[in-house]
Every structure is written in C-alpha cells, then in structure tokens.
Coordinates of C-alpha atoms and ligand atoms in Angstrom, one line a residue:
M1065 CA 46.6 96.8 137.1
A1066 CA 50.1 98.5 136.6
I1067 CA 51.1 102.2 135.4
E1068 CA 54.4 101.8 134.3
A1069 CA 57.6 104.0 132.5
V1070 CA 60.1 102.8 129.8
R1071 CA 62.3 105.2 127.4
G1072 CA 61.7 103.8 124.1
D1073 CA 60.5 104.0 120.8
I1074 CA 56.1 103.5 120.8
T1075 CA 56.0 102.1 117.4
R1076 CA 58.1 98.9 118.8
Q1077 CA 55.4 98.4 121.7
E1078 CA 53.8 94.9 122.6
V1079 CA 51.0 96.2 123.8
D1080 CA 46.7 95.5 122.6
A1081 CA 47.0 99.4 121.6
I1082 CA 49.3 101.9 121.5
V1083 CA 48.4 106.1 121.3
N1084 CA 49.2 108.5 118.9
A1085 CA 49.6 112.1 119.5
A1086 CA 47.6 113.0 116.0
N1087 CA 46.4 116.3 114.4
Q1088 CA 42.7 117.4 114.3
G1089 CA 43.0 116.3 110.7
L1090 CA 44.2 112.8 111.1
A1091 CA 46.5 113.5 108.1
G1092 CA 49.5 112.3 109.9
G1093 CA 52.3 114.4 110.4
G1094 CA 55.8 114.5 112.0
G1095 CA 57.4 113.4 115.7
V1096 CA 55.4 110.2 116.8
D1097 CA 53.2 110.7 114.3
G1098 CA 55.2 110.3 111.4
A1099 CA 56.7 107.1 113.2
I1100 CA 53.6 105.3 113.3
H1101 CA 52.1 106.1 110.4
R1102 CA 56.0 104.5 108.8
A1103 CA 56.0 101.7 111.1
A1104 CA 52.1 100.7 110.8
G1105 CA 52.1 101.4 106.3
R1106 CA 51.5 104.9 105.3
A1107 CA 48.9 103.8 102.7
Q1108 CA 46.5 101.8 104.6
L1109 CA 46.8 103.7 107.8
R1110 CA 46.1 106.8 106.1
A1111 CA 43.2 105.5 104.5
A1112 CA 42.0 104.5 108.0
C1113 CA 42.4 108.0 109.2
E1114 CA 40.5 109.3 106.0
A1115 CA 37.4 107.3 106.8
L1116 CA 37.3 108.7 110.4
G1117 CA 36.9 112.4 109.4
G1118 CA 38.7 114.2 112.0
C1119 CA 38.9 113.9 115.5
A1120 CA 38.3 117.2 118.2
T1121 CA 41.2 118.1 120.8
G1122 CA 40.9 116.1 123.7
D1123 CA 38.9 113.1 121.7
A1124 CA 40.6 110.2 120.7
K1125 CA 39.3 107.6 118.4
A1126 CA 40.7 104.1 116.6
T1127 CA 42.4 102.6 113.5
P1128 CA 43.9 99.4 113.4
G1129 CA 47.5 98.9 114.4
F1130 CA 48.3 97.2 110.3
N1131 CA 51.4 96.4 110.5
L1132 CA 52.5 97.0 114.5
A1133 CA 52.5 94.7 116.6
A1134 CA 49.5 96.5 118.7
Q1135 CA 46.1 95.5 117.2
W1136 CA 44.9 99.1 117.7
I1137 CA 45.9 102.6 117.4
I1138 CA 44.1 105.5 119.2
H1139 CA 44.5 108.7 117.8
A1140 CA 44.4 111.4 120.5
V1141 CA 44.6 115.3 119.6
G1142 CA 46.2 116.7 122.3
P1143 CA 46.1 120.8 122.9
R1144 CA 48.8 123.1 121.7
W1145 CA 50.2 124.7 124.7
R1146 CA 49.4 128.5 124.4
G1147 CA 50.6 129.7 127.6
G1148 CA 48.4 127.1 130.2
G1149 CA 45.6 129.5 130.9
H1150 CA 43.4 128.2 127.7
G1151 CA 42.0 124.8 129.1
E1152 CA 45.4 122.6 128.1
A1153 CA 45.3 120.9 131.3
E1154 CA 41.9 119.8 131.1
L1155 CA 42.1 119.0 127.1
L1156 CA 45.3 116.9 127.2
A1157 CA 43.6 115.0 130.5
S1158 CA 40.7 114.3 128.4
C1159 CA 42.9 112.6 125.7
Y1160 CA 44.4 110.0 128.3
R1161 CA 40.7 109.4 129.6
R1162 CA 38.7 108.9 126.2
S1163 CA 42.2 107.3 124.9
L1164 CA 41.3 104.7 127.9
V1165 CA 37.9 104.6 127.2
V1166 CA 38.2 103.8 123.3
A1167 CA 41.2 101.3 123.8
A1168 CA 38.6 99.8 126.5
E1169 CA 35.8 99.2 124.3
L1170 CA 37.7 97.3 121.9
G1171 CA 38.7 94.8 124.1
A1172 CA 42.5 96.3 124.9
R1173 CA 43.6 95.0 128.1
S1174 CA 47.4 96.9 127.5
I1175 CA 48.0 100.4 126.0
A1176 CA 51.1 102.5 125.5
F1177 CA 51.4 106.1 125.4
P1178 CA 53.4 109.0 124.2
A1179 CA 54.1 112.0 125.5
I1180 CA 51.0 114.1 124.2
S1181 CA 51.5 117.5 123.0
T1182 CA 55.1 117.8 124.4
G1183 CA 56.9 118.3 121.0
I1184 CA 55.7 120.4 117.9
Y1185 CA 52.4 121.4 120.3
G1186 CA 54.7 122.7 122.9
Y1187 CA 53.1 121.6 126.2
P1188 CA 56.0 121.7 128.9
A1189 CA 57.0 118.1 129.6
A1190 CA 56.7 117.8 133.6
E1191 CA 53.6 119.3 133.3
A1192 CA 52.2 117.1 131.0
A1193 CA 53.8 114.4 132.4
S1194 CA 51.8 115.1 135.8
V1195 CA 48.7 115.9 134.3
A1196 CA 49.4 112.3 132.2
V1197 CA 50.0 110.1 135.5
S1198 CA 47.1 111.4 137.4
T1199 CA 44.4 111.1 135.0
L1200 CA 45.3 107.9 134.2
R1201 CA 45.2 107.1 138.1
S1202 CA 41.9 108.7 138.8
T1203 CA 40.2 107.1 135.4
L1204 CA 41.5 103.4 136.3
A1205 CA 40.5 103.6 139.8
S1206 CA 36.8 105.4 139.2
T1207 CA 36.1 103.1 136.2
P1208 CA 36.2 99.6 135.7
L1209 CA 37.8 99.1 132.3
G1210 CA 39.4 96.1 131.9
I1211 CA 42.8 97.5 131.4
E1212 CA 45.6 95.7 133.1
L1213 CA 48.7 97.4 131.7
V1214 CA 49.5 101.7 131.1
R1215 CA 52.6 101.9 129.8
L1216 CA 54.3 105.7 129.5
V1217 CA 56.3 105.9 126.7
A1218 CA 59.1 108.3 126.8
F1219 CA 61.6 109.6 124.5
D1220 CA 63.7 111.5 126.2
D1221 CA 65.5 110.4 129.2
A1222 CA 63.8 113.5 131.3
T1223 CA 60.4 112.7 130.7
F1224 CA 60.9 108.8 131.7
E1225 CA 62.8 110.2 135.4
R1226 CA 59.8 112.5 135.5
Y1227 CA 57.3 109.6 135.2
R1228 CA 59.3 107.7 137.4
E1229 CA 59.0 110.3 140.1
L1230 CA 55.6 110.9 139.3
L1231 CA 54.8 106.9 139.6
A1232 CA 56.6 106.6 142.6
A1233 CA 55.1 109.3 144.8
P1234 CA 52.0 107.8 146.5
G1235 CA 48.9 107.7 144.7
P1236 CA 45.6 105.0 143.9
L1237 CA 47.2 102.7 142.5
S1238 CA 50.9 102.9 143.6
P1239 CA 52.6 99.9 144.7
Ligands
ADP150 P1 52.8 116.7 119.6 O1 52.4 117.2 118.4 O2 51.4 116.3 120.5 O3 53.5 117.9 120.5 P2 55.2 114.9 118.9 O4 55.0 113.6 118.0 O5 55.4 116.4 118.4 O6 53.3 115.2 119.1 O7 55.6 114.9 120.0 C1 55.0 114.0 121.2 C2 56.0 113.3 122.1 O8 56.4 112.2 121.5 C3 57.7 113.7 122.3 O9 57.7 114.1 123.8 C4 58.1 113.7 120.9 O10 59.7 113.0 121.8 C5 57.6 111.9 121.6 N1 58.3 111.1 120.3 C6 58.4 111.1 118.9 N2 58.4 110.2 118.4 C7 58.6 108.9 119.3 C8 58.5 107.8 119.3 N3 59.1 107.3 118.1 N4 58.0 106.9 120.4 C9 57.8 107.4 121.3 N5 57.4 109.1 121.5 C10 58.1 109.4 120.3

C-alpha cells in the first residue's frame, strides 16, 4: 500500500479509478471537471452523470471512465471555502474517505486524486493537502479496502511540494 504524489494531469493517469472534483449537480464545469469531461467524452459522461441524480457535498458517486485509461471516474463534491468555520475540513475529508470506499466497492486497486476544492472552490491549497494526506493515511490504516496505490496528482509545483513534504513526514503509511 502506497500513497505517492506526482505533478501532472489527472486525465492521463493509468490507474483503475480517477477522482473528479465535481459539483452537486454533476453537470460538468470548469477546471479539472471540464478536463475530465473532455477527455472521457462529453456526451457519454454527461448522460452517465445525469442518471446519478446529483451528489451531496462530501459524498462521491461513480461512472465509467469511457475514453480514459481509468476504468472508473469517482465524482466527489468538495466544499466551497467559506472561511474555514463551516465544516469545510470535515466535508473535504469526507470526499477522500467516500471516494476510497466507492472505488473499493467497484474493485479498484489504484486511484488518483486531484486537489479537490482548491481551484474554483477556493480552499487554501496547503490546508487542503494536509486534509488529503491525513485522511488518506487514517482511512487506509483503519479500513481494509484492497487499494494498493493512491496517487495525489498536483497540477502546480507548490501543491506537489506540499504533498512531498507531508508524505515524507512520519505517518502510519510512510516508508
Ligand atoms: P474545485 O471546484 O473543487 O475547486 P477545480 O477543478 O477548480 O475544482 O480545481 C481543483 C484542482 O484541480 C486545482 O488545484 C486545479 O489546479 C486542479 N486541476 C485543474 N485541472 C487539472 C488536471 N487536468 N489534472 C489535475 N488537476 C487539475
């Protein structure tokens, strides 16, 4: 079981499941959501998302990956940052936990995450990275999910460096 960080484009990851930073309507949008819809195939992914009937903040739902190398897309809805006093950290942690569980239920053994909520939704990137790493570590250590690889995909250098620092610090799953 490993958690690793890479700098790159999540649509290019060769893993069983990639996570999308979606919105409650699962209607497609900008940022990573738009990139995933383009790469997977807009029409077919839109139809699959419509059939799911939306998704609550903090939850995650799956569709096929269509034209992606990944077999599945896990659509997770992160919180909008509203200053930090509105349960944002718990909702963001819930996205990471629920995405792991949904992926495991589909039999995925590898999964890649973008930095959920850190773009249009405005979550401070360094804090979001801490939530991501601590939640992934605690969930994977406490729950047998059969997931062997978790890849954190950073779209910018600062996020990538932050992941590397956090992953190098002692934790239950550090090397
Ligand atoms: P949110 O609405 O949850 O904030 P965004 O898509 O606006 O979602 O941004 C989430 C993060 O995804 C940002 O850090 C952004 O830089 C990053 N991102 C955008 N495009 C990609 C991509 N193709 N691959 C990986 N990360 C991406």
